[in-house]
JSON list of C-alpha atoms in Angstrom, two decimals:
[
{"chain": "A", "resi": 1, "resn": "ALA", "atom": "CA", "xyz": [-207.74, 40.47, -169.88]},
{"chain": "A", "resi": 2, "resn": "GLN", "atom": "CA", "xyz": [-206.87, 43.80, -168.43]},
{"chain": "A", "resi": 3, "resn": "THR", "atom": "CA", "xyz": [-203.93, 44.07, -166.07]},
{"chain": "A", "resi": 4, "resn": "VAL", "atom": "CA", "xyz": [-202.71, 46.83, -163.81]},
{"chain": "A", "resi": 5, "resn": "THR", "atom": "CA", "xyz": [-199.06, 47.12, -162.82]},
{"chain": "A", "resi": 6, "resn": "GLN", "atom": "CA", "xyz": [-197.60, 49.13, -159.99]},
{"chain": "A", "resi": 7, "resn": "SER", "atom": "CA", "xyz": [-193.86, 48.78, -160.30]},
{"chain": "A", "resi": 8, "resn": "GLN", "atom": "CA", "xyz": [-192.95, 50.39, -156.98]},
{"chain": "A", "resi": 9, "resn": "PRO", "atom": "CA", "xyz": [-193.73, 48.13, -154.03]},
{"chain": "A", "resi": 10, "resn": "GLU", "atom": "CA", "xyz": [-192.54, 50.80, -151.59]},
{"chain": "A", "resi": 11, "resn": "MET", "atom": "CA", "xyz": [-191.90, 54.53, -151.71]},
{"chain": "A", "resi": 12, "resn": "SER", "atom": "CA", "xyz": [-190.97, 57.13, -149.15]},
{"chain": "A", "resi": 13, "resn": "VAL", "atom": "CA", "xyz": [-191.26, 60.88, -149.08]},
{"chain": "A", "resi": 14, "resn": "GLN", "atom": "CA", "xyz": [-190.29, 63.65, -146.70]},
{"chain": "A", "resi": 15, "resn": "GLU", "atom": "CA", "xyz": [-193.12, 65.53, -145.10]},
{"chain": "A", "resi": 16, "resn": "ALA", "atom": "CA", "xyz": [-194.15, 68.55, -147.22]},
{"chain": "A", "resi": 17, "resn": "GLU", "atom": "CA", "xyz": [-192.42, 67.16, -150.30]},
{"chain": "A", "resi": 18, "resn": "THR", "atom": "CA", "xyz": [-193.97, 65.78, -153.48]},
{"chain": "A", "resi": 19, "resn": "VAL", "atom": "CA", "xyz": [-194.07, 62.14, -154.49]},
{"chain": "A", "resi": 20, "resn": "THR", "atom": "CA", "xyz": [-195.30, 60.36, -157.61]},
{"chain": "A", "resi": 21, "resn": "LEU", "atom": "CA", "xyz": [-196.62, 56.82, -157.62]},
{"chain": "A", "resi": 22, "resn": "SER", "atom": "CA", "xyz": [-196.55, 54.94, -160.92]},
{"chain": "A", "resi": 23, "resn": "CYS", "atom": "CA", "xyz": [-199.23, 52.82, -162.53]},
{"chain": "A", "resi": 24, "resn": "THR", "atom": "CA", "xyz": [-199.47, 51.28, -165.95]},
{"chain": "A", "resi": 25, "resn": "TYR", "atom": "CA", "xyz": [-202.26, 49.19, -167.37]},
{"chain": "A", "resi": 26, "resn": "ASP", "atom": "CA", "xyz": [-202.90, 46.99, -170.32]},
{"chain": "A", "resi": 27, "resn": "THR", "atom": "CA", "xyz": [-206.17, 47.10, -172.25]},
{"chain": "A", "resi": 28, "resn": "SER", "atom": "CA", "xyz": [-207.46, 47.02, -175.77]},
{"chain": "A", "resi": 29, "resn": "GLU", "atom": "CA", "xyz": [-210.47, 49.12, -174.89]},
{"chain": "A", "resi": 30, "resn": "SER", "atom": "CA", "xyz": [-210.85, 52.84, -175.39]},
{"chain": "A", "resi": 31, "resn": "ASP", "atom": "CA", "xyz": [-213.58, 53.58, -172.86]},
{"chain": "A", "resi": 32, "resn": "TYR", "atom": "CA", "xyz": [-212.71, 52.93, -169.26]},
{"chain": "A", "resi": 33, "resn": "TYR", "atom": "CA", "xyz": [-212.15, 54.44, -165.84]},
{"chain": "A", "resi": 34, "resn": "LEU", "atom": "CA", "xyz": [-209.10, 54.61, -163.64]},
{"chain": "A", "resi": 35, "resn": "PHE", "atom": "CA", "xyz": [-208.95, 55.03, -159.90]},
{"chain": "A", "resi": 36, "resn": "TRP", "atom": "CA", "xyz": [-206.51, 55.46, -157.07]},
{"chain": "A", "resi": 37, "resn": "TYR", "atom": "CA", "xyz": [-207.49, 54.02, -153.72]},
{"chain": "A", "resi": 38, "resn": "LYS", "atom": "CA", "xyz": [-205.75, 54.60, -150.42]},
{"chain": "A", "resi": 39, "resn": "GLN", "atom": "CA", "xyz": [-205.61, 51.99, -147.68]},
{"chain": "A", "resi": 40, "resn": "PRO", "atom": "CA", "xyz": [-204.29, 53.37, -144.36]},
{"chain": "A", "resi": 41, "resn": "PRO", "atom": "CA", "xyz": [-203.41, 51.10, -141.43]},
{"chain": "A", "resi": 42, "resn": "SER", "atom": "CA", "xyz": [-207.09, 51.05, -140.50]},
{"chain": "A", "resi": 43, "resn": "ARG", "atom": "CA", "xyz": [-207.55, 48.85, -143.62]},
{"chain": "A", "resi": 44, "resn": "GLN", "atom": "CA", "xyz": [-210.39, 51.00, -144.92]},
{"chain": "A", "resi": 45, "resn": "MET", "atom": "CA", "xyz": [-210.20, 51.40, -148.70]},
{"chain": "A", "resi": 46, "resn": "ILE", "atom": "CA", "xyz": [-210.73, 55.05, -149.56]},
{"chain": "A", "resi": 47, "resn": "LEU", "atom": "CA", "xyz": [-211.17, 56.48, -153.03]},
{"chain": "A", "resi": 48, "resn": "VAL", "atom": "CA", "xyz": [-208.58, 59.15, -153.69]},
{"chain": "A", "resi": 49, "resn": "ILE", "atom": "CA", "xyz": [-209.21, 60.15, -157.27]},
{"chain": "A", "resi": 50, "resn": "ARG", "atom": "CA", "xyz": [-210.92, 59.01, -160.44]},
{"chain": "A", "resi": 51, "resn": "GLN", "atom": "CA", "xyz": [-210.22, 59.59, -164.13]},
{"chain": "A", "resi": 52, "resn": "GLU", "atom": "CA", "xyz": [-212.45, 58.97, -167.11]},
{"chain": "A", "resi": 53, "resn": "ALA", "atom": "CA", "xyz": [-210.48, 57.82, -170.13]},
{"chain": "A", "resi": 54, "resn": "TYR", "atom": "CA", "xyz": [-212.42, 60.06, -172.50]},
{"chain": "A", "resi": 55, "resn": "LYS", "atom": "CA", "xyz": [-211.33, 63.15, -170.60]},
{"chain": "A", "resi": 56, "resn": "GLN", "atom": "CA", "xyz": [-208.02, 64.63, -171.62]},
{"chain": "A", "resi": 57, "resn": "GLN", "atom": "CA", "xyz": [-207.80, 66.83, -168.57]},
{"chain": "A", "resi": 58, "resn": "ASN", "atom": "CA", "xyz": [-206.02, 65.29, -165.63]},
{"chain": "A", "resi": 59, "resn": "ALA", "atom": "CA", "xyz": [-208.14, 64.85, -162.51]},
{"chain": "A", "resi": 60, "resn": "THR", "atom": "CA", "xyz": [-207.24, 66.80, -159.39]},
{"chain": "A", "resi": 61, "resn": "GLU", "atom": "CA", "xyz": [-208.44, 66.52, -155.81]},
{"chain": "A", "resi": 62, "resn": "ASN", "atom": "CA", "xyz": [-206.78, 69.02, -153.51]},
{"chain": "A", "resi": 63, "resn": "ARG", "atom": "CA", "xyz": [-203.18, 67.82, -153.02]},
{"chain": "A", "resi": 64, "resn": "PHE", "atom": "CA", "xyz": [-203.72, 64.78, -155.22]},
{"chain": "A", "resi": 65, "resn": "SER", "atom": "CA", "xyz": [-203.45, 64.88, -158.98]},
{"chain": "A", "resi": 66, "resn": "VAL", "atom": "CA", "xyz": [-202.89, 62.40, -161.75]},
{"chain": "A", "resi": 67, "resn": "ASN", "atom": "CA", "xyz": [-200.84, 62.33, -164.92]},
{"chain": "A", "resi": 68, "resn": "PHE", "atom": "CA", "xyz": [-202.97, 60.36, -167.34]},
{"chain": "A", "resi": 69, "resn": "GLN", "atom": "CA", "xyz": [-201.18, 59.36, -170.53]},
{"chain": "A", "resi": 70, "resn": "LYS", "atom": "CA", "xyz": [-203.70, 57.35, -172.52]},
{"chain": "A", "resi": 71, "resn": "ALA", "atom": "CA", "xyz": [-201.42, 56.41, -175.39]},
{"chain": "A", "resi": 72, "resn": "ALA", "atom": "CA", "xyz": [-198.77, 55.20, -173.00]},
{"chain": "A", "resi": 73, "resn": "LYS", "atom": "CA", "xyz": [-201.39, 53.55, -170.77]},
{"chain": "A", "resi": 74, "resn": "SER", "atom": "CA", "xyz": [-199.95, 55.27, -167.77]},
{"chain": "A", "resi": 75, "resn": "PHE", "atom": "CA", "xyz": [-201.79, 56.71, -164.78]},
{"chain": "A", "resi": 76, "resn": "SER", "atom": "CA", "xyz": [-199.49, 58.11, -162.11]},
{"chain": "A", "resi": 77, "resn": "LEU", "atom": "CA", "xyz": [-200.57, 59.74, -158.86]},
{"chain": "A", "resi": 78, "resn": "LYS", "atom": "CA", "xyz": [-198.84, 62.85, -157.55]},
{"chain": "A", "resi": 79, "resn": "ILE", "atom": "CA", "xyz": [-199.16, 63.80, -153.93]},
{"chain": "A", "resi": 80, "resn": "SER", "atom": "CA", "xyz": [-198.08, 67.35, -153.17]},
{"chain": "A", "resi": 81, "resn": "ASP", "atom": "CA", "xyz": [-197.18, 68.75, -149.75]},
{"chain": "A", "resi": 82, "resn": "SER", "atom": "CA", "xyz": [-197.12, 65.23, -148.29]},
{"chain": "A", "resi": 83, "resn": "GLN", "atom": "CA", "xyz": [-198.53, 64.82, -144.82]},
{"chain": "A", "resi": 84, "resn": "LEU", "atom": "CA", "xyz": [-198.03, 62.13, -142.22]},
{"chain": "A", "resi": 85, "resn": "GLY", "atom": "CA", "xyz": [-201.62, 61.04, -142.79]},
{"chain": "A", "resi": 86, "resn": "ASP", "atom": "CA", "xyz": [-200.80, 60.19, -146.38]},
{"chain": "A", "resi": 87, "resn": "ALA", "atom": "CA", "xyz": [-198.83, 57.15, -145.24]},
{"chain": "A", "resi": 88, "resn": "ALA", "atom": "CA", "xyz": [-200.74, 54.16, -146.59]},
{"chain": "A", "resi": 89, "resn": "MET", "atom": "CA", "xyz": [-200.94, 51.53, -149.29]},
{"chain": "A", "resi": 90, "resn": "TYR", "atom": "CA", "xyz": [-202.05, 53.02, -152.60]},
{"chain": "A", "resi": 91, "resn": "PHE", "atom": "CA", "xyz": [-203.81, 50.92, -155.18]},
{"chain": "A", "resi": 92, "resn": "CYS", "atom": "CA", "xyz": [-204.32, 51.76, -158.80]},
{"chain": "A", "resi": 93, "resn": "ALA", "atom": "CA", "xyz": [-207.45, 50.26, -160.37]},
{"chain": "A", "resi": 94, "resn": "TYR", "atom": "CA", "xyz": [-209.01, 49.95, -163.81]},
{"chain": "A", "resi": 95, "resn": "ARG", "atom": "CA", "xyz": [-212.61, 49.46, -164.77]},
{"chain": "A", "resi": 96, "resn": "SER", "atom": "CA", "xyz": [-213.96, 48.90, -168.27]},
{"chain": "A", "resi": 97, "resn": "ASN", "atom": "CA", "xyz": [-217.09, 50.73, -169.35]},
{"chain": "A", "resi": 98, "resn": "SER", "atom": "CA", "xyz": [-218.36, 47.72, -171.26]},
{"chain": "A", "resi": 99, "resn": "GLY", "atom": "CA", "xyz": [-220.93, 45.54, -169.56]},
{"chain": "A", "resi": 100, "resn": "ASN", "atom": "CA", "xyz": [-220.66, 44.13, -166.10]},
{"chain": "A", "resi": 101, "resn": "THR", "atom": "CA", "xyz": [-217.01, 44.40, -165.29]},
{"chain": "A", "resi": 102, "resn": "PRO", "atom": "CA", "xyz": [-215.34, 44.66, -161.91]},
{"chain": "A", "resi": 103, "resn": "LEU", "atom": "CA", "xyz": [-212.35, 46.71, -160.86]},
{"chain": "A", "resi": 104, "resn": "VAL", "atom": "CA", "xyz": [-208.93, 45.32, -161.69]},
{"chain": "A", "resi": 105, "resn": "PHE", "atom": "CA", "xyz": [-206.42, 46.29, -159.00]},
{"chain": "A", "resi": 106, "resn": "GLY", "atom": "CA", "xyz": [-202.67, 46.61, -159.03]},
{"chain": "A", "resi": 107, "resn": "LYS", "atom": "CA", "xyz": [-200.58, 45.06, -156.26]},
{"chain": "A", "resi": 108, "resn": "GLY", "atom": "CA", "xyz": [-200.22, 48.35, -154.46]},
{"chain": "A", "resi": 109, "resn": "THR", "atom": "CA", "xyz": [-197.45, 50.74, -153.41]},
{"chain": "A", "resi": 110, "resn": "ARG", "atom": "CA", "xyz": [-196.69, 51.28, -149.74]},
{"chain": "A", "resi": 111, "resn": "LEU", "atom": "CA", "xyz": [-195.97, 54.95, -149.09]},
{"chain": "A", "resi": 112, "resn": "SER", "atom": "CA", "xyz": [-194.08, 56.05, -146.01]},
{"chain": "A", "resi": 113, "resn": "VAL", "atom": "CA", "xyz": [-193.96, 59.70, -144.98]},
{"chain": "A", "resi": 114, "resn": "ILE", "atom": "CA", "xyz": [-190.90, 60.78, -143.04]},
{"chain": "A", "resi": 115, "resn": "ALA", "atom": "CA", "xyz": [-191.26, 63.60, -140.56]},
{"chain": "B", "resi": 1, "resn": "ASP", "atom": "CA", "xyz": [-225.55, 57.03, -145.19]},
{"chain": "B", "resi": 2, "resn": "ALA", "atom": "CA", "xyz": [-223.68, 54.58, -142.97]},
{"chain": "B", "resi": 3, "resn": "GLY", "atom": "CA", "xyz": [-221.57, 53.21, -145.79]},
{"chain": "B", "resi": 4, "resn": "VAL", "atom": "CA", "xyz": [-220.98, 49.54, -146.42]},
{"chain": "B", "resi": 5, "resn": "ILE", "atom": "CA", "xyz": [-221.37, 47.56, -143.22]},
{"chain": "B", "resi": 6, "resn": "GLN", "atom": "CA", "xyz": [-219.54, 44.32, -142.59]},
{"chain": "B", "resi": 7, "resn": "SER", "atom": "CA", "xyz": [-219.73, 41.94, -139.68]},
{"chain": "B", "resi": 8, "resn": "PRO", "atom": "CA", "xyz": [-217.97, 40.65, -137.80]},
{"chain": "B", "resi": 9, "resn": "ARG", "atom": "CA", "xyz": [-214.91, 42.91, -137.89]},
{"chain": "B", "resi": 10, "resn": "HIS", "atom": "CA", "xyz": [-212.73, 40.11, -136.55]},
{"chain": "B", "resi": 11, "resn": "GLU", "atom": "CA", "xyz": [-213.26, 36.38, -136.59]},
{"chain": "B", "resi": 12, "resn": "VAL", "atom": "CA", "xyz": [-211.04, 33.72, -135.10]},
{"chain": "B", "resi": 13, "resn": "THR", "atom": "CA", "xyz": [-212.00, 30.14, -135.69]},
{"chain": "B", "resi": 14, "resn": "GLU", "atom": "CA", "xyz": [-210.53, 26.69, -135.80]},
{"chain": "B", "resi": 15, "resn": "MET", "atom": "CA", "xyz": [-209.81, 24.70, -138.89]},
{"chain": "B", "resi": 16, "resn": "GLY", "atom": "CA", "xyz": [-212.85, 22.80, -140.09]},
{"chain": "B", "resi": 17, "resn": "GLN", "atom": "CA", "xyz": [-215.39, 25.22, -138.70]},
{"chain": "B", "resi": 18, "resn": "GLU", "atom": "CA", "xyz": [-217.93, 27.05, -140.79]},
{"chain": "B", "resi": 19, "resn": "VAL", "atom": "CA", "xyz": [-217.44, 30.79, -141.13]},
{"chain": "B", "resi": 20, "resn": "THR", "atom": "CA", "xyz": [-220.08, 33.26, -142.32]},
{"chain": "B", "resi": 21, "resn": "LEU", "atom": "CA", "xyz": [-219.20, 36.84, -143.21]},
{"chain": "B", "resi": 22, "resn": "ARG", "atom": "CA", "xyz": [-221.94, 39.40, -143.66]},
{"chain": "B", "resi": 23, "resn": "CYS", "atom": "CA", "xyz": [-222.32, 42.54, -145.69]},
{"chain": "B", "resi": 24, "resn": "LYS", "atom": "CA", "xyz": [-224.89, 45.29, -146.00]},
{"chain": "B", "resi": 25, "resn": "PRO", "atom": "CA", "xyz": [-224.29, 47.43, -149.09]},
{"chain": "B", "resi": 26, "resn": "ILE", "atom": "CA", "xyz": [-225.12, 51.08, -149.42]},
{"chain": "B", "resi": 27, "resn": "SER", "atom": "CA", "xyz": [-228.80, 51.53, -150.12]},
{"chain": "B", "resi": 28, "resn": "GLY", "atom": "CA", "xyz": [-229.50, 51.93, -153.83]},
{"chain": "B", "resi": 29, "resn": "HIS", "atom": "CA", "xyz": [-226.28, 50.32, -154.98]},
{"chain": "B", "resi": 30, "resn": "ASP", "atom": "CA", "xyz": [-226.94, 47.61, -157.54]},
{"chain": "B", "resi": 31, "resn": "TYR", "atom": "CA", "xyz": [-223.49, 46.03, -157.49]},
{"chain": "B", "resi": 32, "resn": "LEU", "atom": "CA", "xyz": [-221.91, 44.12, -154.64]},
{"chain": "B", "resi": 33, "resn": "PHE", "atom": "CA", "xyz": [-218.39, 42.72, -154.59]},
{"chain": "B", "resi": 34, "resn": "TRP", "atom": "CA", "xyz": [-216.50, 40.38, -152.29]},
{"chain": "B", "resi": 35, "resn": "TYR", "atom": "CA", "xyz": [-212.71, 40.65, -152.15]},
{"chain": "B", "resi": 36, "resn": "ARG", "atom": "CA", "xyz": [-209.99, 38.86, -150.25]},
{"chain": "B", "resi": 37, "resn": "GLN", "atom": "CA", "xyz": [-206.73, 40.56, -149.32]},
{"chain": "B", "resi": 38, "resn": "THR", "atom": "CA", "xyz": [-203.53, 38.78, -148.28]},
{"chain": "B", "resi": 39, "resn": "MET", "atom": "CA", "xyz": [-199.92, 39.84, -148.22]},
{"chain": "B", "resi": 40, "resn": "MET", "atom": "CA", "xyz": [-198.98, 37.22, -150.76]},
{"chain": "B", "resi": 41, "resn": "ARG", "atom": "CA", "xyz": [-201.76, 37.66, -153.30]},
{"chain": "B", "resi": 42, "resn": "GLY", "atom": "CA", "xyz": [-202.88, 41.22, -152.77]},
{"chain": "B", "resi": 43, "resn": "LEU", "atom": "CA", "xyz": [-206.50, 42.14, -153.40]},
{"chain": "B", "resi": 44, "resn": "GLU", "atom": "CA", "xyz": [-208.45, 39.40, -155.17]},
{"chain": "B", "resi": 45, "resn": "LEU", "atom": "CA", "xyz": [-212.02, 39.63, -156.44]},
{"chain": "B", "resi": 46, "resn": "LEU", "atom": "CA", "xyz": [-213.94, 36.57, -155.32]},
{"chain": "B", "resi": 47, "resn": "ILE", "atom": "CA", "xyz": [-217.42, 37.19, -156.68]},
{"chain": "B", "resi": 48, "resn": "TYR", "atom": "CA", "xyz": [-219.74, 40.02, -157.59]},
{"chain": "B", "resi": 49, "resn": "PHE", "atom": "CA", "xyz": [-223.47, 40.50, -157.89]},
{"chain": "B", "resi": 50, "resn": "ASN", "atom": "CA", "xyz": [-225.66, 42.76, -159.97]},
{"chain": "B", "resi": 51, "resn": "ASN", "atom": "CA", "xyz": [-229.21, 43.22, -158.71]},
{"chain": "B", "resi": 52, "resn": "ASN", "atom": "CA", "xyz": [-228.73, 40.27, -156.37]},
{"chain": "B", "resi": 53, "resn": "VAL", "atom": "CA", "xyz": [-227.67, 37.94, -159.18]},
{"chain": "B", "resi": 54, "resn": "PRO", "atom": "CA", "xyz": [-224.13, 36.50, -159.19]},
{"chain": "B", "resi": 55, "resn": "ILE", "atom": "CA", "xyz": [-222.39, 37.69, -162.33]},
{"chain": "B", "resi": 56, "resn": "ASP", "atom": "CA", "xyz": [-218.89, 36.31, -161.99]},
{"chain": "B", "resi": 57, "resn": "ASP", "atom": "CA", "xyz": [-217.72, 33.84, -159.37]},
{"chain": "B", "resi": 58, "resn": "SER", "atom": "CA", "xyz": [-214.55, 32.79, -161.15]},
{"chain": "B", "resi": 59, "resn": "GLY", "atom": "CA", "xyz": [-212.49, 34.19, -158.31]},
{"chain": "B", "resi": 60, "resn": "MET", "atom": "CA", "xyz": [-213.99, 31.89, -155.71]},
{"chain": "B", "resi": 61, "resn": "PRO", "atom": "CA", "xyz": [-211.05, 29.68, -154.77]},
{"chain": "B", "resi": 62, "resn": "GLU", "atom": "CA", "xyz": [-212.88, 26.41, -154.38]},
{"chain": "B", "resi": 63, "resn": "ASP", "atom": "CA", "xyz": [-216.14, 24.75, -153.48]},
{"chain": "B", "resi": 64, "resn": "ARG", "atom": "CA", "xyz": [-215.62, 25.49, -149.83]},
{"chain": "B", "resi": 65, "resn": "PHE", "atom": "CA", "xyz": [-216.53, 29.09, -150.60]},
{"chain": "B", "resi": 66, "resn": "SER", "atom": "CA", "xyz": [-220.07, 30.17, -151.36]},
{"chain": "B", "resi": 67, "resn": "ALA", "atom": "CA", "xyz": [-221.79, 33.54, -151.52]},
{"chain": "B", "resi": 68, "resn": "LYS", "atom": "CA", "xyz": [-225.41, 34.57, -151.54]},
{"chain": "B", "resi": 69, "resn": "MET", "atom": "CA", "xyz": [-227.38, 37.75, -151.89]},
{"chain": "B", "resi": 70, "resn": "PRO", "atom": "CA", "xyz": [-230.96, 37.00, -150.88]},
{"chain": "B", "resi": 71, "resn": "ASN", "atom": "CA", "xyz": [-232.02, 40.64, -151.19]},
{"chain": "B", "resi": 72, "resn": "ALA", "atom": "CA", "xyz": [-230.67, 44.04, -152.12]},
{"chain": "B", "resi": 73, "resn": "SER", "atom": "CA", "xyz": [-229.54, 44.86, -148.61]},
{"chain": "B", "resi": 74, "resn": "PHE", "atom": "CA", "xyz": [-227.73, 41.74, -147.50]},
{"chain": "B", "resi": 75, "resn": "SER", "atom": "CA", "xyz": [-225.05, 39.34, -148.67]},
{"chain": "B", "resi": 76, "resn": "THR", "atom": "CA", "xyz": [-223.10, 36.53, -147.07]},
{"chain": "B", "resi": 77, "resn": "LEU", "atom": "CA", "xyz": [-219.81, 34.83, -147.83]},
{"chain": "B", "resi": 78, "resn": "LYS", "atom": "CA", "xyz": [-219.52, 31.39, -146.30]},
{"chain": "B", "resi": 79, "resn": "ILE", "atom": "CA", "xyz": [-216.50, 29.17, -145.93]},
{"chain": "B", "resi": 80, "resn": "GLN", "atom": "CA", "xyz": [-217.15, 25.56, -145.01]},
{"chain": "B", "resi": 81, "resn": "PRO", "atom": "CA", "xyz": [-214.93, 23.95, -143.87]},
{"chain": "B", "resi": 82, "resn": "SER", "atom": "CA", "xyz": [-212.42, 26.68, -143.14]},
{"chain": "B", "resi": 83, "resn": "GLU", "atom": "CA", "xyz": [-208.66, 26.14, -143.47]},
{"chain": "B", "resi": 84, "resn": "PRO", "atom": "CA", "xyz": [-205.67, 28.11, -142.16]},
{"chain": "B", "resi": 85, "resn": "ARG", "atom": "CA", "xyz": [-204.87, 29.33, -145.69]},
{"chain": "B", "resi": 86, "resn": "ASP", "atom": "CA", "xyz": [-208.22, 31.11, -145.72]},
{"chain": "B", "resi": 87, "resn": "SER", "atom": "CA", "xyz": [-206.86, 33.58, -143.16]},
{"chain": "B", "resi": 88, "resn": "ALA", "atom": "CA", "xyz": [-207.12, 36.99, -144.76]},
{"chain": "B", "resi": 89, "resn": "VAL", "atom": "CA", "xyz": [-209.04, 40.24, -144.70]},
{"chain": "B", "resi": 90, "resn": "TYR", "atom": "CA", "xyz": [-212.32, 39.97, -146.56]},
{"chain": "B", "resi": 91, "resn": "PHE", "atom": "CA", "xyz": [-213.82, 43.12, -148.00]},
{"chain": "B", "resi": 92, "resn": "CYS", "atom": "CA", "xyz": [-217.27, 43.80, -149.27]},
{"chain": "B", "resi": 93, "resn": "ALA", "atom": "CA", "xyz": [-217.82, 46.71, -151.64]},
{"chain": "B", "resi": 94, "resn": "SER", "atom": "CA", "xyz": [-220.82, 48.18, -153.40]},
{"chain": "B", "resi": 95, "resn": "SER", "atom": "CA", "xyz": [-221.30, 50.43, -156.38]},
{"chain": "B", "resi": 96, "resn": "PRO", "atom": "CA", "xyz": [-224.28, 52.28, -157.82]},
{"chain": "B", "resi": 97, "resn": "GLY", "atom": "CA", "xyz": [-223.43, 51.25, -161.35]},
{"chain": "B", "resi": 98, "resn": "PRO", "atom": "CA", "xyz": [-220.77, 49.94, -163.71]},
{"chain": "B", "resi": 99, "resn": "ILE", "atom": "CA", "xyz": [-219.11, 53.28, -164.30]},
{"chain": "B", "resi": 100, "resn": "TYR", "atom": "CA", "xyz": [-218.87, 54.34, -160.70]},
{"chain": "B", "resi": 101, "resn": "GLU", "atom": "CA", "xyz": [-216.24, 53.73, -158.08]},
{"chain": "B", "resi": 102, "resn": "GLN", "atom": "CA", "xyz": [-216.71, 51.06, -155.47]},
{"chain": "B", "resi": 103, "resn": "PHE", "atom": "CA", "xyz": [-217.29, 51.89, -151.86]},
{"chain": "B", "resi": 104, "resn": "PHE", "atom": "CA", "xyz": [-215.61, 49.50, -149.50]},
{"chain": "B", "resi": 105, "resn": "GLY", "atom": "CA", "xyz": [-216.61, 48.24, -146.11]},
{"chain": "B", "resi": 106, "resn": "PRO", "atom": "CA", "xyz": [-214.14, 48.15, -143.22]},
{"chain": "B", "resi": 107, "resn": "GLY", "atom": "CA", "xyz": [-213.29, 44.49, -143.86]},
{"chain": "B", "resi": 108, "resn": "THR", "atom": "CA", "xyz": [-213.41, 41.34, -141.76]},
{"chain": "B", "resi": 109, "resn": "ARG", "atom": "CA", "xyz": [-210.11, 39.98, -140.52]},
{"chain": "B", "resi": 110, "resn": "LEU", "atom": "CA", "xyz": [-210.42, 36.20, -140.51]},
{"chain": "B", "resi": 111, "resn": "THR", "atom": "CA", "xyz": [-207.96, 34.01, -138.68]},
{"chain": "B", "resi": 112, "resn": "VAL", "atom": "CA", "xyz": [-208.26, 30.26, -139.02]},
{"chain": "B", "resi": 113, "resn": "LEU", "atom": "CA", "xyz": [-206.15, 28.36, -136.50]}
]
């Protein structure tokens, strides 16, 4: 079974600085998708970024980018120019491309942004 | 589109009572997921449906939990009888297909006294 590990339960960053959240996963498959979700205090789960495993290029969405290392099974999220609104729980998730498979979530990293 | 709609947003009930949580997925989405989130266990998948058919209910904690999807636009998660350890936030999510991200509802915060 696939597993997703987020080794940092909590992180903090100064406003306007850059922070990287770590995620590793375990799978024997070669075709899959990876996601980062953000959960602010409102509880709403919001998709931040998505990466297809067959793409070598790292996904980028404005201030959010990933470092996808397929061989190392690593999928870290970099947040540049951190803003107070970035404070939230961040979840890394994996989804296989084979058949009916759900998302597998990590335990999450709580990010605090210090003004 | 209104997104995934869940009701109620908050539910407080007493142990032993029946609780029904409701979800309306995004129109056109063939997949529907029910999750439970607690501090101790994180985000757990309870059950998911494809085209209204339950595909995997291995995450349902016990027989007190049941889920139905009578049509493409409505699903329920029922707990009968409820227990204090069922207190959690329950999320519904939908997806247009297996390779797409899931869109989450706002969640239902359930408190069982």
